[in-house]
Coordinates of C-alpha atoms and ligand atoms in Angstrom, one line a residue:
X15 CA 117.3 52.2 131.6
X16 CA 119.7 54.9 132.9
X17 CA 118.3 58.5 132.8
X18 CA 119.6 60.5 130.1
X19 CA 122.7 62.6 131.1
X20 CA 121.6 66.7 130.4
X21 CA 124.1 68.7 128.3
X22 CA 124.1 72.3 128.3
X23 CA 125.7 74.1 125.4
X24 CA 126.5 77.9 125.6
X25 CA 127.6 79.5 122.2
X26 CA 129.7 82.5 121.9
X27 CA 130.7 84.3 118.4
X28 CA 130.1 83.6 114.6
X29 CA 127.7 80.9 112.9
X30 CA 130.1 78.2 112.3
X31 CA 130.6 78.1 116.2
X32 CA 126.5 77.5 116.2
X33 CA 126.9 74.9 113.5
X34 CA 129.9 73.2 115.4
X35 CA 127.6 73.2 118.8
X36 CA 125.0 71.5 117.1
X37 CA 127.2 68.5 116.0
X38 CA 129.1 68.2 119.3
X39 CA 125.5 68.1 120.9
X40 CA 124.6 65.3 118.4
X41 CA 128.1 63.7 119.2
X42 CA 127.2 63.6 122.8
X43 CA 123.7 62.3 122.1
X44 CA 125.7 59.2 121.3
X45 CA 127.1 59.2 125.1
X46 CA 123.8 59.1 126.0
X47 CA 123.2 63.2 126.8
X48 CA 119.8 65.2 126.2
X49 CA 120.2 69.0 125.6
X50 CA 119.0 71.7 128.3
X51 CA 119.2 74.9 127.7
X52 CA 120.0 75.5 131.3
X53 CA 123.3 75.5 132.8
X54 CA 121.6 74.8 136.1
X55 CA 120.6 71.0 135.9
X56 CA 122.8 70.1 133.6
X57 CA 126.0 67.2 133.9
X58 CA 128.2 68.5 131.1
X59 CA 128.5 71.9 130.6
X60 CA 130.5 72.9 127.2
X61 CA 131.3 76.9 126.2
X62 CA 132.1 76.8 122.4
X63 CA 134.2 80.4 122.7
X64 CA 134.7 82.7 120.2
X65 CA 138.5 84.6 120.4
X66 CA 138.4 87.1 117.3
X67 CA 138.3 90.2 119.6
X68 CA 139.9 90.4 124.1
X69 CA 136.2 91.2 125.4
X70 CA 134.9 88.0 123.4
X71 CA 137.9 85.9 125.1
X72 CA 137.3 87.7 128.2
X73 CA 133.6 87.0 128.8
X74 CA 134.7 83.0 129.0
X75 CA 136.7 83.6 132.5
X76 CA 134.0 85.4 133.7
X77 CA 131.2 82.7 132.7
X78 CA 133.6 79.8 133.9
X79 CA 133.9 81.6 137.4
X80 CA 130.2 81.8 138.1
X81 CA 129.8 78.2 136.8
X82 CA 132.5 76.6 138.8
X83 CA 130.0 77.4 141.7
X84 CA 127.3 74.3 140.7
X85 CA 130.1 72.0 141.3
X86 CA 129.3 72.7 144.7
X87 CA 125.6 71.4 144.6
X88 CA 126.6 68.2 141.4
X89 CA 130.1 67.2 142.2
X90 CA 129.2 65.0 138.9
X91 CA 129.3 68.0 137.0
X92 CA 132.1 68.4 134.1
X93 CA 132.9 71.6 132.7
X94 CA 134.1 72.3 129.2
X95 CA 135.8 74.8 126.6
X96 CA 135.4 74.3 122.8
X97 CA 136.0 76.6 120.3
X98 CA 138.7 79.3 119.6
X99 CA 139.6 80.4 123.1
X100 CA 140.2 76.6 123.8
X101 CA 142.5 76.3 120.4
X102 CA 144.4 79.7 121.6
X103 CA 144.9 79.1 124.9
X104 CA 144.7 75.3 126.1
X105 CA 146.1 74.1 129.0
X106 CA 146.3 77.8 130.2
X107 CA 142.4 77.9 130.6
X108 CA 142.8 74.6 133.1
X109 CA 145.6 77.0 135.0
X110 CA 143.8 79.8 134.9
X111 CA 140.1 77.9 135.8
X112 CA 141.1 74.9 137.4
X113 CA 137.2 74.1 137.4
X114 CA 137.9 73.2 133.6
X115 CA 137.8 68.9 133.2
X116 CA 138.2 69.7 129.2
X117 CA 139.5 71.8 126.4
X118 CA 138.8 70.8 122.8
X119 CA 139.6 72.6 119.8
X120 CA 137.8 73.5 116.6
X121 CA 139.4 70.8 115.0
X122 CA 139.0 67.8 117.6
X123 CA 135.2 68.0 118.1
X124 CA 134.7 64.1 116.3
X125 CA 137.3 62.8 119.4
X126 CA 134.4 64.4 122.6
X127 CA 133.1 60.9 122.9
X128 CA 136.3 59.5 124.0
X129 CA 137.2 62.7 125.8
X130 CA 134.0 62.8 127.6
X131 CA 134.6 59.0 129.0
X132 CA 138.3 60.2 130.5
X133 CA 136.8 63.0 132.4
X134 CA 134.0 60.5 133.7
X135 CA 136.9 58.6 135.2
X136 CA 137.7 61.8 136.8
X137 CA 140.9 62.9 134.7
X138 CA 141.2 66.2 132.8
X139 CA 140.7 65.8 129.2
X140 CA 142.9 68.2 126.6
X141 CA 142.9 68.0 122.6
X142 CA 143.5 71.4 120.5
X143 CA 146.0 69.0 117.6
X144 CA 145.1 69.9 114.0
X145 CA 144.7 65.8 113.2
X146 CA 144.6 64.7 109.8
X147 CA 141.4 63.1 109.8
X148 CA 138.5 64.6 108.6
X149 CA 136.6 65.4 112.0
X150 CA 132.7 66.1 109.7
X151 CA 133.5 62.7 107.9
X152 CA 133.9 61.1 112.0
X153 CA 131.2 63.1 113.5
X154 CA 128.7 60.4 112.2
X155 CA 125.1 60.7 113.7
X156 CA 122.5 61.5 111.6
X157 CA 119.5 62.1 113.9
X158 CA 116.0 62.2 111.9
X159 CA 115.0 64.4 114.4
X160 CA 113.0 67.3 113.0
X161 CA 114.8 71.0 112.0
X162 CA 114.0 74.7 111.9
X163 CA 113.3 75.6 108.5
X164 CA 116.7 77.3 108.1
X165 CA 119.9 75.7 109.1
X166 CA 123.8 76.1 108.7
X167 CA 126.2 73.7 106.7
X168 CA 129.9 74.4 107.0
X169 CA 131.5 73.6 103.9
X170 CA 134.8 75.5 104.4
X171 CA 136.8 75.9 107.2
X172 CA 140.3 77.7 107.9
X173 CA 141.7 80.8 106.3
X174 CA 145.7 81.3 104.7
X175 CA 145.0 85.1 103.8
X176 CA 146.7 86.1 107.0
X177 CA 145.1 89.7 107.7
X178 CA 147.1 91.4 110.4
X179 CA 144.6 91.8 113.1
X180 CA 143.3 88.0 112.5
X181 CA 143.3 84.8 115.0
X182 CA 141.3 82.9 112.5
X183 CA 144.5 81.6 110.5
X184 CA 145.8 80.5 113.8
X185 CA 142.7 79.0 115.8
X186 CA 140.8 77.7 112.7
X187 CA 144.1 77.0 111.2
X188 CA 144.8 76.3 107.1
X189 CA 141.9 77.1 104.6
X190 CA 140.3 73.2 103.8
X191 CA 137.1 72.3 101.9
X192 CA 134.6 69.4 102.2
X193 CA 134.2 67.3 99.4
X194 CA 130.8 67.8 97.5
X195 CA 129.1 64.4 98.0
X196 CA 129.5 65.2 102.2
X197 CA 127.8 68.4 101.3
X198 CA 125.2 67.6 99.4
X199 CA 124.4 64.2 101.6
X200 CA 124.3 66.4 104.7
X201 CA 122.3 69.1 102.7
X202 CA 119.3 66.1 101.2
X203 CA 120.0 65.3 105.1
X204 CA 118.8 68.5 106.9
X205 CA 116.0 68.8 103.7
X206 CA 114.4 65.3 104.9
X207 CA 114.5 66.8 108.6
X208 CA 112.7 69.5 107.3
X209 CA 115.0 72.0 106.3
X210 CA 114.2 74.8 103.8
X211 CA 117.3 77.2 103.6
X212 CA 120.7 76.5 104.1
X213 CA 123.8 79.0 105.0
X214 CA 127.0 77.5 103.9
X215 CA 129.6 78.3 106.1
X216 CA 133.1 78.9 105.9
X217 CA 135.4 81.8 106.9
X218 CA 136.5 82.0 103.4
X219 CA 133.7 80.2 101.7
X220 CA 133.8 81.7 98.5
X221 CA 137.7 80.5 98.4
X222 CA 135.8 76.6 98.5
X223 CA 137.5 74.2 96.5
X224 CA 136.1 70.8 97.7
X225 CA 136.4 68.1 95.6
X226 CA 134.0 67.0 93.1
X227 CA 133.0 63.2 92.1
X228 CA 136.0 63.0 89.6
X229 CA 138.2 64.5 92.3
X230 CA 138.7 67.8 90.8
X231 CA 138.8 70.7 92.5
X232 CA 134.9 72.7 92.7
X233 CA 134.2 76.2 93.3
X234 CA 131.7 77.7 95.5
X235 CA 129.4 78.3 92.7
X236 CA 129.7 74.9 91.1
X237 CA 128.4 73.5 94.5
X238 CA 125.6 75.9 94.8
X239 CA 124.2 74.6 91.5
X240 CA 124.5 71.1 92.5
X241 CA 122.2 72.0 95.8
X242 CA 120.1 74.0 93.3
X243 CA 119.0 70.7 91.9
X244 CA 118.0 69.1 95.7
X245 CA 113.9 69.2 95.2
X246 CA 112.8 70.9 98.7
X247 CA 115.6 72.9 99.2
X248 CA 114.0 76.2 98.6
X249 CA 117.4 78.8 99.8
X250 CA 120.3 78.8 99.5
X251 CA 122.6 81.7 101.2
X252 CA 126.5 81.7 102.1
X253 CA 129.1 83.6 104.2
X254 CA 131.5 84.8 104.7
X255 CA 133.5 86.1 101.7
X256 CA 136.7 87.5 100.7
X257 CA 136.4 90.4 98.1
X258 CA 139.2 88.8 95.7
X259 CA 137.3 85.2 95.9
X260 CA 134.4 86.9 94.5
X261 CA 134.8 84.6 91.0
X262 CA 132.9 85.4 87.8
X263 CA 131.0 82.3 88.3
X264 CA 129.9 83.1 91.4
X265 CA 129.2 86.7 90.1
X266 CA 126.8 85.0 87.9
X267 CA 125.2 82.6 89.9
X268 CA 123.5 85.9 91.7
X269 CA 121.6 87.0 88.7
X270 CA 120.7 83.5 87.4
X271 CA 120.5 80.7 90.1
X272 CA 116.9 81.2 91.5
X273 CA 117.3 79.5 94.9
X274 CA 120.7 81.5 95.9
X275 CA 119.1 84.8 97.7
X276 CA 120.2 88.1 97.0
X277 CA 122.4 88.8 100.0
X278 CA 125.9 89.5 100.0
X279 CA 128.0 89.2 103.0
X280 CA 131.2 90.6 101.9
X281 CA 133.8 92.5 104.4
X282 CA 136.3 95.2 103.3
X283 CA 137.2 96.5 106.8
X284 CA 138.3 99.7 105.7
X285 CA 138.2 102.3 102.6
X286 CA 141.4 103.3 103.0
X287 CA 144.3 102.0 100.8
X288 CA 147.2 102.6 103.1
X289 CA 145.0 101.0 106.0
X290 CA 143.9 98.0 103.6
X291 CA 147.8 97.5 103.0
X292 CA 149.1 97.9 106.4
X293 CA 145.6 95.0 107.8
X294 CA 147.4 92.9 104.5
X295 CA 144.0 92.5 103.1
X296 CA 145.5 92.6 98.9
X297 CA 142.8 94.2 97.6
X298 CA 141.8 98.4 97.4
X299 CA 138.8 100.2 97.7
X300 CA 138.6 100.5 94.9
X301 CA 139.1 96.9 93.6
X302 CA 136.1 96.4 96.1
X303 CA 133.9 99.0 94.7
X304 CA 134.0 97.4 91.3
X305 CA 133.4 93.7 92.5
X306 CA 130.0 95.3 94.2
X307 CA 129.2 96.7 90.8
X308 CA 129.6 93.3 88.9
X309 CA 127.6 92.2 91.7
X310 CA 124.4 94.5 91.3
X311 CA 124.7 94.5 87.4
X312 CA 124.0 91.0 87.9
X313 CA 121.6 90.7 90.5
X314 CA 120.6 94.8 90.8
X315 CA 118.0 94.4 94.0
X316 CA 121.1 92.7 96.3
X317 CA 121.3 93.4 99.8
X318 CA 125.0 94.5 100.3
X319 CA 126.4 93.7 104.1
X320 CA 129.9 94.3 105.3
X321 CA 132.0 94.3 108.1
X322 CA 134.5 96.8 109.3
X323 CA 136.9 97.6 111.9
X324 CA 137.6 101.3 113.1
X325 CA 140.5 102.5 115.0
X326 CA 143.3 100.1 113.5
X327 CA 146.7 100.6 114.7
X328 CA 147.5 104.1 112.5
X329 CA 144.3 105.1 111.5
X330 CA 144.1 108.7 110.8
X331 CA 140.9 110.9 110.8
X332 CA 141.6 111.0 106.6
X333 CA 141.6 107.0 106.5
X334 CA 138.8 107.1 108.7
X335 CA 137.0 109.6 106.3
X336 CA 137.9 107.2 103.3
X337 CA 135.8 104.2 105.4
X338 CA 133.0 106.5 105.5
X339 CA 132.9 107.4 102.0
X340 CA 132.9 103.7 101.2
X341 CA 130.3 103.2 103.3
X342 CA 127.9 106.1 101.7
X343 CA 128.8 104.9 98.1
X344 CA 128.2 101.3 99.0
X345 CA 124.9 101.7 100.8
X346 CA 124.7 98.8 102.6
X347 CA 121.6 96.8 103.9
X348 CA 123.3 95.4 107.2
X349 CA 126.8 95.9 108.4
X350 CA 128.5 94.8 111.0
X351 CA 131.5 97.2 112.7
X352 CA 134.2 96.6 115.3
X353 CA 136.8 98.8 117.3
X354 CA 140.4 97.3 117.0
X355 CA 141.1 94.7 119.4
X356 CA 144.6 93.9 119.7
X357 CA 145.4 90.2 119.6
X358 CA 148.2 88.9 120.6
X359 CA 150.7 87.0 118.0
X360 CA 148.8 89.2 115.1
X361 CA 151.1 91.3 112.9
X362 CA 149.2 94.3 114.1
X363 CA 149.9 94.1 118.0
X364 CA 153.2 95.2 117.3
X365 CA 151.8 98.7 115.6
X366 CA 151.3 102.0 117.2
X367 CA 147.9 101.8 118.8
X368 CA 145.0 104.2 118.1
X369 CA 143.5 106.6 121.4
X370 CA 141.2 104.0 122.4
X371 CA 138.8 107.3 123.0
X372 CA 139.5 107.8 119.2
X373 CA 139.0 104.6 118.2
X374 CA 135.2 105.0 120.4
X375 CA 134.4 108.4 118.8
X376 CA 134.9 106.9 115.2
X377 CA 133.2 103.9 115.9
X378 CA 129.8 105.7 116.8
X379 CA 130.1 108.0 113.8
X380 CA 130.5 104.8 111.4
X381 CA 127.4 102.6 113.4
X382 CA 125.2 106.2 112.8
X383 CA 126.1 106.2 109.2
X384 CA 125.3 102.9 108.8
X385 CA 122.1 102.9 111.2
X386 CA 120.6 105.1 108.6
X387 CA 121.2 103.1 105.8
X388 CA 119.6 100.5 107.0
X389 CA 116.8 102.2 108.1
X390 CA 116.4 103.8 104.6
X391 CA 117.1 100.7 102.8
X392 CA 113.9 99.1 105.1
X393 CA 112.1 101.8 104.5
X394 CA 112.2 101.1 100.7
X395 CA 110.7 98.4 101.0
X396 CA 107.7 99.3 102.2
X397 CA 104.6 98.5 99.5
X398 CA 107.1 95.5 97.6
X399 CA 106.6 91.8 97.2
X400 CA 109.3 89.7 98.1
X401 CA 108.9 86.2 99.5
X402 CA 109.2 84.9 103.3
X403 CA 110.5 82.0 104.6
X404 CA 108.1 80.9 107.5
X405 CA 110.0 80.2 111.0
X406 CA 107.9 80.4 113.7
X407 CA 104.4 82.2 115.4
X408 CA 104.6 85.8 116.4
X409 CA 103.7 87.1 119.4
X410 CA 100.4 88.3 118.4
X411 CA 97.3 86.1 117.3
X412 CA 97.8 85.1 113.8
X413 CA 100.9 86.4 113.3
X414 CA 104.2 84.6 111.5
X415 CA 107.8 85.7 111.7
X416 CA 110.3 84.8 109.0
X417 CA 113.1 86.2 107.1
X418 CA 112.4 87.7 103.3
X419 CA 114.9 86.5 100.3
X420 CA 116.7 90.0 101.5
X421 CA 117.2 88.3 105.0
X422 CA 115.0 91.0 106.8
X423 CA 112.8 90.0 109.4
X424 CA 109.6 89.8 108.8
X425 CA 106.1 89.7 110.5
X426 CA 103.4 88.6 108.6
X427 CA 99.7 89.6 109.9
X428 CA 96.9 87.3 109.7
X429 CA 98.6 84.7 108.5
X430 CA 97.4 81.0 107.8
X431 CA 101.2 80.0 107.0
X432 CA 102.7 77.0 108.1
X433 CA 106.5 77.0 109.7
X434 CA 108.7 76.2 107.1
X435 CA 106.5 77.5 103.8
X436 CA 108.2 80.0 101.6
X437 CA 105.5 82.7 101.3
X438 CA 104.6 85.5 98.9
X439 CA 104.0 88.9 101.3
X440 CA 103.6 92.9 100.6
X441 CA 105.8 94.6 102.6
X442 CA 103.3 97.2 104.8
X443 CA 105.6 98.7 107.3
X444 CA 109.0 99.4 108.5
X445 CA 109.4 99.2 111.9
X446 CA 113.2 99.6 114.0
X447 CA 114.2 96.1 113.5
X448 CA 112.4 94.4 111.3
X449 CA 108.9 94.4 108.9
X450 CA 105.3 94.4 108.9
X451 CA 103.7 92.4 106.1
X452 CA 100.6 91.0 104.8
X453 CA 99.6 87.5 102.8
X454 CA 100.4 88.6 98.6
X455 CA 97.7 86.9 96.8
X456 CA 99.4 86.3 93.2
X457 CA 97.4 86.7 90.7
Ligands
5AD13 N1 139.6 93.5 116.2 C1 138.4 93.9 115.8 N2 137.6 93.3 114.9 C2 138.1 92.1 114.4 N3 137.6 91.3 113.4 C3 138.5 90.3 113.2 N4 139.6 90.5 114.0 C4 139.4 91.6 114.7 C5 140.1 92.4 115.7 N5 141.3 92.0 116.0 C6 136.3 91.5 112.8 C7 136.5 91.6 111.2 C8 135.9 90.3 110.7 C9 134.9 90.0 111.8 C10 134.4 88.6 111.8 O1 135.5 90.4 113.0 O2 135.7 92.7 110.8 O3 135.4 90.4 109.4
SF4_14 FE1 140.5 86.7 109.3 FE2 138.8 86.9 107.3 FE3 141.2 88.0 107.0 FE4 140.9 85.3 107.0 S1 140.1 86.8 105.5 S2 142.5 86.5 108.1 S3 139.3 85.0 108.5 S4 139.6 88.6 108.5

């Protein structure tokens, strides 16, 4: 028996790139590889890249430059790119890092067997075509290999709203769906490998539309009742949403499906109108502020999170001013904020550029604001009951760490919980990151 090849996989940006390193590392278990989670050792190094903002691209020249050095001690060793730098740029990365032996896009993963055995016979390997085949429906192996309680399960992929600061449209390329019965095989799947929660993933994944068993087009919310009905499937949580795919169904699935959790990722960038026109984001403030409102009549203990970007080509201190007053009326649980990066081919490179200084002032003003939110929204929780799913030991004796419904982290004291139960706990403490809880004995 040959010794198993080692694979190291280094992830960079959003979830689905997680979910999309986990199946090329099961794609390459076929080609005989074991995972390390060392690049040092390893014969196949892959970096799935993330290109939404220059510093994200950026970091993948400076990685591939320290790791061309252990070709010097395994002249075996091949180098790859995956992801959305490898879509953007491809053959350019092999010019600009000749140390490169293969570029594969989002959309190619199912076809690394075949690319792996052409850079084995020492040729470079380079695939970023959108192909017509389905790449999930290709990338067969179904390990029975035990899970972590909580996993990921793309279900969407690909975007067509076109927002003008955006690469997604262009790496990820046009907004497709995965039929049901994939999903829900893959979701009994994970559930037999031990998985409790799932996150479906999609950029848009409230604009899902797979098709059903009589072909017909499904929406997000008719799916998440179908893997409502999968006994041991305990969670169900998705992201990321467009405000104007927020459908009354899926309004309504927050107040009465019991396994979906009450967390809402759901970006407006901005509060202000003229800014929302000029990113081509076709909804207002406003529009958004009501869709929240439907939101917590239906489910009123939601955990709003958001994502935002400050210093957009144009923005004035009044625009900025209308983000912030979003932001104070929203009251959100987590949200996430970015200064304008400008990417190339997007709409809004072409626009009159913001004082990057500017841009940096706002920016710390906004992640203050919203800093204290969260801090006050942790704080309320303190003396509640909410449940926790179990995912590993803490760091002291007795002590589990999971995530509550709310998707706080959570440490539970004394616990006799085992990984992967769904626990009741009373809230005891908010610390800077996450909360101190003990066993809630129901009565
Ligand atoms: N500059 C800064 N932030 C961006 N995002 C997307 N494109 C850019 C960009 N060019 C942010 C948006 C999006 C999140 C995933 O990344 O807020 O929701
Ligand atoms: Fe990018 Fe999201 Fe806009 Fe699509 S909806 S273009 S992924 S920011």
């Amino acid at each position: 028996m040959t010794a198993p090849k080692k694979l190291f996989v280094k992830t960079y940006g959003c979830q689905m790139n997680v979910y999309d390193s986990e199946r090329m590392a099961e794609a390459l278990g076929g080609q005989g590889y074991e995972q390390i989670d060392t690049a040092e050792g390893a014969d196949m190094i892959l970096l799935n890249t993330c290109h939404i903002r220059e510093k994200a691209a950026e970091k993948v020249y400076s990685e591939l430059g320290r790791l061309k050095t252990l070709k010097i001690d395994n002249p075996d060793l091949k180098i790859g790119v995956a992801g959305c730098v490898a879509q953007a740029e491809g053959e350019e990365i092999m010019r600009r890092q000749p140390a490169v032996d293969l570029v594969v896009g989002p959309q190619s993963y199912h076809r690394l067997p075949q690319m792996e055995a052409k850079v084995r016979q020492g040729e470079k390997a380079l695939d970023t075509d959108f192909p017509e085949e389905d790449k999930f429906a290709l990338l067969k192996t179904r390990p029975k290999a035990r899970r972590a309680p909580s996993a990921f399960l793309t279900v969407q992929e690909g975007c067509d709203k076109f927002c003008a600061f955006c690469v997604v449209p262009y790496t990820r390329g046009a907004e497709s769906s995965r039929p049901v019965a994939r999903v829900l095989d893959e979701a009994r799947n994970l559930v037999e490998r031990g998985v409790r929660e799932v996150t479906l993933l999609g950029q848009n994944v409230n604009a899902y539309h797979g098709a059903g068993p009589d072909g017909a087009d499904t929406s997000l919310a008719q799916l998440i009742w179908a893997l409502n009905d999968i006994d041991g499937l305990e969670r169900i949580r998705f992201t990321t949403s467009h405000p104007n795919d927020m459908t009354d169904d899926l309004i309504e699935a927050h107040g009465t499906c019991d396994k979906l959790m009450p967390y809402l990722h759901l970006p407006v960038q901005s509060g202000s109108d003229a800014i929302l026109k000029r990113m081509n984001r076709s909804h207002t403030a406003e529009s958004y502020l009501r869709v929240i409102d439907r939101i917590r009549a239906a489910r009123p203990d939601i955990v709003m999170s958001g994502d935002f970007i400050v210093g957009f080509p144009e923005e004035t201190e009044a625009d900025f001013q209308a983000t912030l007053d979003l932001v104070e009326e929203v009251k959100y649980g987590y949200a996430y904020s970015f200064k304008y990066s400008t990417r190339p081919g997007t709409p809004a490179a072409e626009r009159p550029q913001v004082d990057p200084d500017v841009a940096d002032e706002r920016l710390q003003r906004l992640q203050a604001l919203i800093t204290r939110q969260q801090q006050e929204i942790q704080a309320g929780m303190v003396g509640r009951v909410t449940r926790v799913l179990v995912e590993k030991e803490g760091r002291e004796p007795g002590q589990m760490v999971g995530k509550s419904d709310y998707l706080h982290a959570v440490h539970i004291e004394n616990s006799d919980a085992a990984i992967g139960d769904v626990v009741p706990v009373r809230i005891t403490q908010a610390k800077r990151n996450s909360l101190a809880a003990v066993r809630h004995e129901q009565s």
